[in-house]
């Protein structure tokens, strides 16, 4: 029996910090057929780009806060 992967399974597999990552890895490692539709593939790219941009903004803000707090402690 084949497995149909929806967007959430694929996103869970891509992002290690996703709450479903371990389960998604387990599904991808199953020795059975799997597939997803063109619609799911398009959704994956959309969700991936949204999440990556959010993580980039978070890390930039974190970097800014750390840099500015280090400057304050030095002064």
mmCIF file of N, CA and C in Angstrom:
data_model
loop_
_atom_site.group_PDB
_atom_site.id
_atom_site.type_symbol
_atom_site.label_atom_id
_atom_site.label_comp_id
_atom_site.label_asym_id
_atom_site.label_seq_id
_atom_site.Cartn_x
_atom_site.Cartn_y
_atom_site.Cartn_z
ATOM 1 N N UNK A 1 0.838 -1.180 0.000
ATOM 2 C CA UNK A 1 0.000 0.000 0.000
ATOM 3 C C UNK A 1 0.884 1.245 0.000
ATOM 4 N N UNK A 2 0.583 2.199 -0.850
ATOM 5 C CA UNK A 2 1.344 3.449 -0.939
ATOM 6 C C UNK A 2 0.817 4.478 0.053
ATOM 7 N N UNK A 3 1.682 5.411 0.418
ATOM 8 C CA UNK A 3 1.299 6.521 1.286
ATOM 9 C C UNK A 3 1.202 7.795 0.468
ATOM 10 N N UNK A 4 0.150 8.571 0.706
ATOM 11 C CA UNK A 4 0.024 9.889 0.094
ATOM 12 C C UNK A 4 0.463 10.910 1.128
ATOM 13 N N UNK A 5 1.476 11.696 0.802
ATOM 14 C CA UNK A 5 1.983 12.711 1.721
ATOM 15 C C UNK A 5 1.316 14.047 1.433
ATOM 16 N N UNK A 6 0.769 14.656 2.485
ATOM 17 C CA UNK A 6 0.254 16.006 2.316
ATOM 18 C C UNK A 6 1.361 16.998 2.687
ATOM 19 N N UNK A 7 1.052 18.256 2.584
ATOM 20 C CA UNK A 7 2.041 19.315 2.801
ATOM 21 C C UNK A 7 2.669 19.228 4.190
ATOM 22 N N UNK A 8 1.856 18.970 5.208
ATOM 23 C CA UNK A 8 2.369 18.969 6.579
ATOM 24 C C UNK A 8 3.430 17.901 6.807
ATOM 25 N N UNK A 9 3.271 16.752 6.197
ATOM 26 C CA UNK A 9 4.268 15.688 6.354
ATOM 27 C C UNK A 9 5.588 16.125 5.715
ATOM 28 N N UNK A 10 5.508 16.703 4.542
ATOM 29 C CA UNK A 10 6.726 17.136 3.840
ATOM 30 C C UNK A 10 7.421 18.275 4.579
ATOM 31 N N UNK A 11 6.652 19.239 5.051
ATOM 32 C CA UNK A 11 7.239 20.346 5.818
ATOM 33 C C UNK A 11 7.835 19.815 7.114
ATOM 34 N N UNK A 12 7.159 18.890 7.761
ATOM 35 C CA UNK A 12 7.701 18.275 8.977
ATOM 36 C C UNK A 12 9.010 17.568 8.709
ATOM 37 N N UNK A 13 9.140 16.977 7.546
ATOM 38 C CA UNK A 13 10.382 16.294 7.176
ATOM 39 C C UNK A 13 11.507 17.300 6.905
ATOM 40 N N UNK A 14 11.193 18.401 6.260
ATOM 41 C CA UNK A 14 12.203 19.392 5.865
ATOM 42 C C UNK A 14 12.782 20.118 7.071
ATOM 43 N N UNK A 15 11.913 20.547 7.996
ATOM 44 C CA UNK A 15 12.358 21.376 9.116
ATOM 45 C C UNK A 15 12.530 20.527 10.371
ATOM 46 N N UNK A 16 13.757 20.397 10.815
ATOM 47 C CA UNK A 16 14.069 19.550 11.965
ATOM 48 C C UNK A 16 13.366 20.017 13.233
ATOM 49 N N UNK A 17 13.128 21.278 13.384
ATOM 50 C CA UNK A 17 12.488 21.801 14.596
ATOM 51 C C UNK A 17 10.962 21.755 14.504
ATOM 52 N N UNK A 18 10.407 21.244 13.422
ATOM 53 C CA UNK A 18 8.959 21.066 13.317
ATOM 54 C C UNK A 18 8.528 19.983 14.304
ATOM 55 N N UNK A 19 7.392 20.167 14.990
ATOM 56 C CA UNK A 19 6.956 19.172 15.974
ATOM 57 C C UNK A 19 6.708 17.785 15.376
ATOM 58 N N UNK A 20 6.467 17.704 14.082
ATOM 59 C CA UNK A 20 6.185 16.423 13.436
ATOM 60 C C UNK A 20 7.405 15.849 12.715
ATOM 61 N N UNK A 21 8.570 16.431 12.921
ATOM 62 C CA UNK A 21 9.761 16.018 12.177
ATOM 63 C C UNK A 21 10.069 14.527 12.336
ATOM 64 N N UNK A 22 10.145 14.053 13.561
ATOM 65 C CA UNK A 22 10.512 12.650 13.779
ATOM 66 C C UNK A 22 9.510 11.688 13.131
ATOM 67 N N UNK A 23 8.231 11.998 13.265
ATOM 68 C CA UNK A 23 7.211 11.144 12.645
ATOM 69 C C UNK A 23 7.327 11.176 11.121
ATOM 70 N N UNK A 24 7.580 12.371 10.562
ATOM 71 C CA UNK A 24 7.714 12.502 9.109
ATOM 72 C C UNK A 24 8.932 11.738 8.603
ATOM 73 N N UNK A 25 10.038 11.819 9.320
ATOM 74 C CA UNK A 25 11.238 11.064 8.929
ATOM 75 C C UNK A 25 10.931 9.572 8.930
ATOM 76 N N UNK A 26 10.213 9.131 9.943
ATOM 77 C CA UNK A 26 9.832 7.724 10.013
ATOM 78 C C UNK A 26 9.008 7.302 8.806
ATOM 79 N N UNK A 27 8.078 8.162 8.392
ATOM 80 C CA UNK A 27 7.256 7.843 7.225
ATOM 81 C C UNK A 27 8.087 7.809 5.943
ATOM 82 N N UNK A 28 8.992 8.774 5.789
ATOM 83 C CA UNK A 28 9.834 8.810 4.597
ATOM 84 C C UNK A 28 10.781 7.604 4.546
ATOM 85 N N UNK A 29 11.126 7.082 5.698
ATOM 86 C CA UNK A 29 12.034 5.929 5.745
ATOM 87 C C UNK A 29 11.319 4.588 5.581
ATOM 88 N N UNK A 30 9.985 4.609 5.559
ATOM 89 C CA UNK A 30 9.223 3.374 5.353
ATOM 90 C C UNK A 30 9.590 2.782 3.997
ATOM 91 N N UNK A 31 9.647 1.481 3.947
ATOM 92 C CA UNK A 31 9.997 0.789 2.704
ATOM 93 C C UNK A 31 8.742 0.469 1.886
ATOM 94 N N UNK A 32 7.941 1.517 1.683
ATOM 95 C CA UNK A 32 6.741 1.373 0.853
ATOM 96 C C UNK A 32 6.656 2.584 -0.062
ATOM 97 N N UNK A 33 5.869 2.488 -1.082
ATOM 98 C CA UNK A 33 5.729 3.593 -2.020
ATOM 99 C C UNK A 33 5.079 4.804 -1.377
ATOM 100 N N UNK A 34 5.451 5.958 -1.858
ATOM 101 C CA UNK A 34 4.842 7.191 -1.381
ATOM 102 C C UNK A 34 4.747 8.171 -2.548
ATOM 103 N N UNK A 35 3.821 9.085 -2.455
ATOM 104 C CA UNK A 35 3.638 10.063 -3.510
ATOM 105 C C UNK A 35 2.929 11.279 -2.950
ATOM 106 N N UNK A 36 2.970 12.374 -3.714
ATOM 107 C CA UNK A 36 2.198 13.565 -3.399
ATOM 108 C C UNK A 36 1.802 14.202 -4.716
ATOM 109 N N UNK A 37 0.796 15.054 -4.674
ATOM 110 C CA UNK A 37 0.255 15.645 -5.889
ATOM 111 C C UNK A 37 1.010 16.921 -6.266
ATOM 112 N N UNK A 38 0.742 17.403 -7.457
ATOM 113 C CA UNK A 38 1.317 18.671 -7.914
ATOM 114 C C UNK A 38 0.844 19.810 -7.017
ATOM 115 N N UNK A 39 -0.406 19.758 -6.572
ATOM 116 C CA UNK A 39 -0.938 20.791 -5.665
ATOM 117 C C UNK A 39 -0.169 20.808 -4.349
ATOM 118 N N UNK A 40 0.118 19.628 -3.823
ATOM 119 C CA UNK A 40 0.890 19.537 -2.579
ATOM 120 C C UNK A 40 2.297 20.093 -2.801
ATOM 121 N N UNK A 41 2.906 19.766 -3.927
ATOM 122 C CA UNK A 41 4.242 20.283 -4.228
ATOM 123 C C UNK A 41 4.247 21.804 -4.262
ATOM 124 N N UNK A 42 3.247 22.389 -4.893
ATOM 125 C CA UNK A 42 3.144 23.854 -4.936
ATOM 126 C C UNK A 42 2.941 24.432 -3.537
ATOM 127 N N UNK A 43 2.111 23.771 -2.728
ATOM 128 C CA UNK A 43 1.907 24.213 -1.340
ATOM 129 C C UNK A 43 3.194 24.115 -0.537
ATOM 130 N N UNK A 44 3.958 23.055 -0.754
ATOM 131 C CA UNK A 44 5.226 22.875 -0.024
ATOM 132 C C UNK A 44 6.134 24.064 -0.271
ATOM 133 N N UNK A 45 6.290 24.463 -1.526
ATOM 134 C CA UNK A 45 7.154 25.605 -1.838
ATOM 135 C C UNK A 45 6.641 26.882 -1.190
ATOM 136 N N UNK A 46 5.323 27.077 -1.213
ATOM 137 C CA UNK A 46 4.733 28.279 -0.608
ATOM 138 C C UNK A 46 4.975 28.296 0.904
ATOM 139 N N UNK A 47 4.657 27.210 1.572
ATOM 140 C CA UNK A 47 4.842 27.129 3.028
ATOM 141 C C UNK A 47 6.327 27.203 3.382
ATOM 142 N N UNK A 48 7.170 26.514 2.616
ATOM 143 C CA UNK A 48 8.615 26.540 2.855
ATOM 144 C C UNK A 48 9.130 27.979 2.817
ATOM 145 N N UNK A 49 8.777 28.720 1.771
ATOM 146 C CA UNK A 49 9.253 30.103 1.648
ATOM 147 C C UNK A 49 8.742 30.980 2.778
ATOM 148 N N UNK A 50 7.496 30.789 3.176
ATOM 149 C CA UNK A 50 6.941 31.562 4.288
ATOM 150 C C UNK A 50 7.696 31.265 5.585
ATOM 151 N N UNK A 51 7.906 29.991 5.876
ATOM 152 C CA UNK A 51 8.610 29.618 7.102
ATOM 153 C C UNK A 51 10.058 30.084 7.091
ATOM 154 N N UNK A 52 10.737 29.898 5.978
ATOM 155 C CA UNK A 52 12.145 30.315 5.896
ATOM 156 C C UNK A 52 12.261 31.820 6.110
ATOM 157 N N UNK A 53 11.392 32.593 5.480
ATOM 158 C CA UNK A 53 11.440 34.045 5.665
ATOM 159 C C UNK A 53 11.169 34.426 7.115
ATOM 160 N N UNK A 54 10.241 33.746 7.760
ATOM 161 C CA UNK A 54 9.975 34.011 9.180
ATOM 162 C C UNK A 54 11.164 33.669 10.056
ATOM 163 N N UNK A 55 11.823 32.547 9.788
ATOM 164 C CA UNK A 55 13.002 32.162 10.563
ATOM 165 C C UNK A 55 14.149 33.133 10.327
ATOM 166 N N UNK A 56 14.302 33.603 9.099
ATOM 167 C CA UNK A 56 15.358 34.577 8.795
ATOM 168 C C UNK A 56 15.117 35.861 9.574
ATOM 169 N N UNK A 57 13.882 36.358 9.566
ATOM 170 C CA UNK A 57 13.569 37.582 10.323
ATOM 171 C C UNK A 57 13.817 37.373 11.817
ATOM 172 N N UNK A 58 13.435 36.222 12.342
ATOM 173 C CA UNK A 58 13.665 35.922 13.752
ATOM 174 C C UNK A 58 15.154 35.938 14.074
ATOM 175 N N UNK A 59 15.959 35.270 13.244
ATOM 176 C CA UNK A 59 17.398 35.204 13.496
ATOM 177 C C UNK A 59 18.064 36.561 13.342
ATOM 178 N N UNK A 60 17.605 37.368 12.390
ATOM 179 C CA UNK A 60 18.144 38.720 12.243
ATOM 180 C C UNK A 60 17.839 39.556 13.479
ATOM 181 N N UNK A 61 16.606 39.443 13.996
ATOM 182 C CA UNK A 61 16.232 40.188 15.200
ATOM 183 C C UNK A 61 17.039 39.706 16.404
ATOM 184 N N UNK A 62 17.198 38.408 16.528
ATOM 185 C CA UNK A 62 17.988 37.844 17.613
ATOM 186 C C UNK A 62 19.431 38.334 17.538
ATOM 187 N N UNK A 63 20.006 38.322 16.360
ATOM 188 C CA UNK A 63 21.366 38.805 16.159
ATOM 189 C C UNK A 63 21.472 40.281 16.547
ATOM 190 N N UNK A 64 20.503 41.082 16.150
ATOM 191 C CA UNK A 64 20.483 42.498 16.484
ATOM 192 C C UNK A 64 20.423 42.693 17.999
ATOM 193 N N UNK A 65 19.535 41.954 18.658
ATOM 194 C CA UNK A 65 19.397 42.077 20.112
ATOM 195 C C UNK A 65 20.675 41.653 20.840
ATOM 196 N N UNK A 66 21.280 40.567 20.413
ATOM 197 C CA UNK A 66 22.522 40.104 21.047
ATOM 198 C C UNK A 66 23.628 41.123 20.843
ATOM 199 N N UNK A 67 23.772 41.609 19.612
ATOM 200 C CA UNK A 67 24.818 42.585 19.310
ATOM 201 C C UNK A 67 24.637 43.840 20.154
ATOM 202 N N UNK A 68 23.402 44.342 20.245
ATOM 203 C CA UNK A 68 23.157 45.560 21.016
ATOM 204 C C UNK A 68 23.303 45.336 22.509
ATOM 205 N N UNK A 69 22.971 44.164 23.015
ATOM 206 C CA UNK A 69 23.136 43.922 24.454
ATOM 207 C C UNK A 69 24.623 43.791 24.796
ATOM 208 N N UNK A 70 25.419 43.248 23.877
ATOM 209 C CA UNK A 70 26.865 43.160 24.110
ATOM 210 C C UNK A 70 27.500 44.541 24.124
ATOM 211 N N UNK A 71 27.041 45.431 23.271
ATOM 212 C CA UNK A 71 27.565 46.791 23.246
ATOM 213 C C UNK A 71 27.236 47.504 24.559
ATOM 214 N N UNK A 72 26.042 47.276 25.106
ATOM 215 C CA UNK A 72 25.647 47.932 26.348
ATOM 216 C C UNK A 72 26.467 47.427 27.515
ATOM 217 N N UNK A 73 26.803 46.138 27.551
ATOM 218 C CA UNK A 73 27.560 45.613 28.681
ATOM 219 C C UNK A 73 29.016 46.045 28.595
ATOM 220 N N UNK A 74 29.516 46.299 27.398
ATOM 221 C CA UNK A 74 30.906 46.738 27.243
ATOM 222 C C UNK A 74 31.048 48.180 27.708
ATOM 223 N N UNK A 75 30.034 49.018 27.415
ATOM 224 C CA UNK A 75 30.090 50.426 27.786
ATOM 225 C C UNK A 75 29.877 50.525 29.252
#
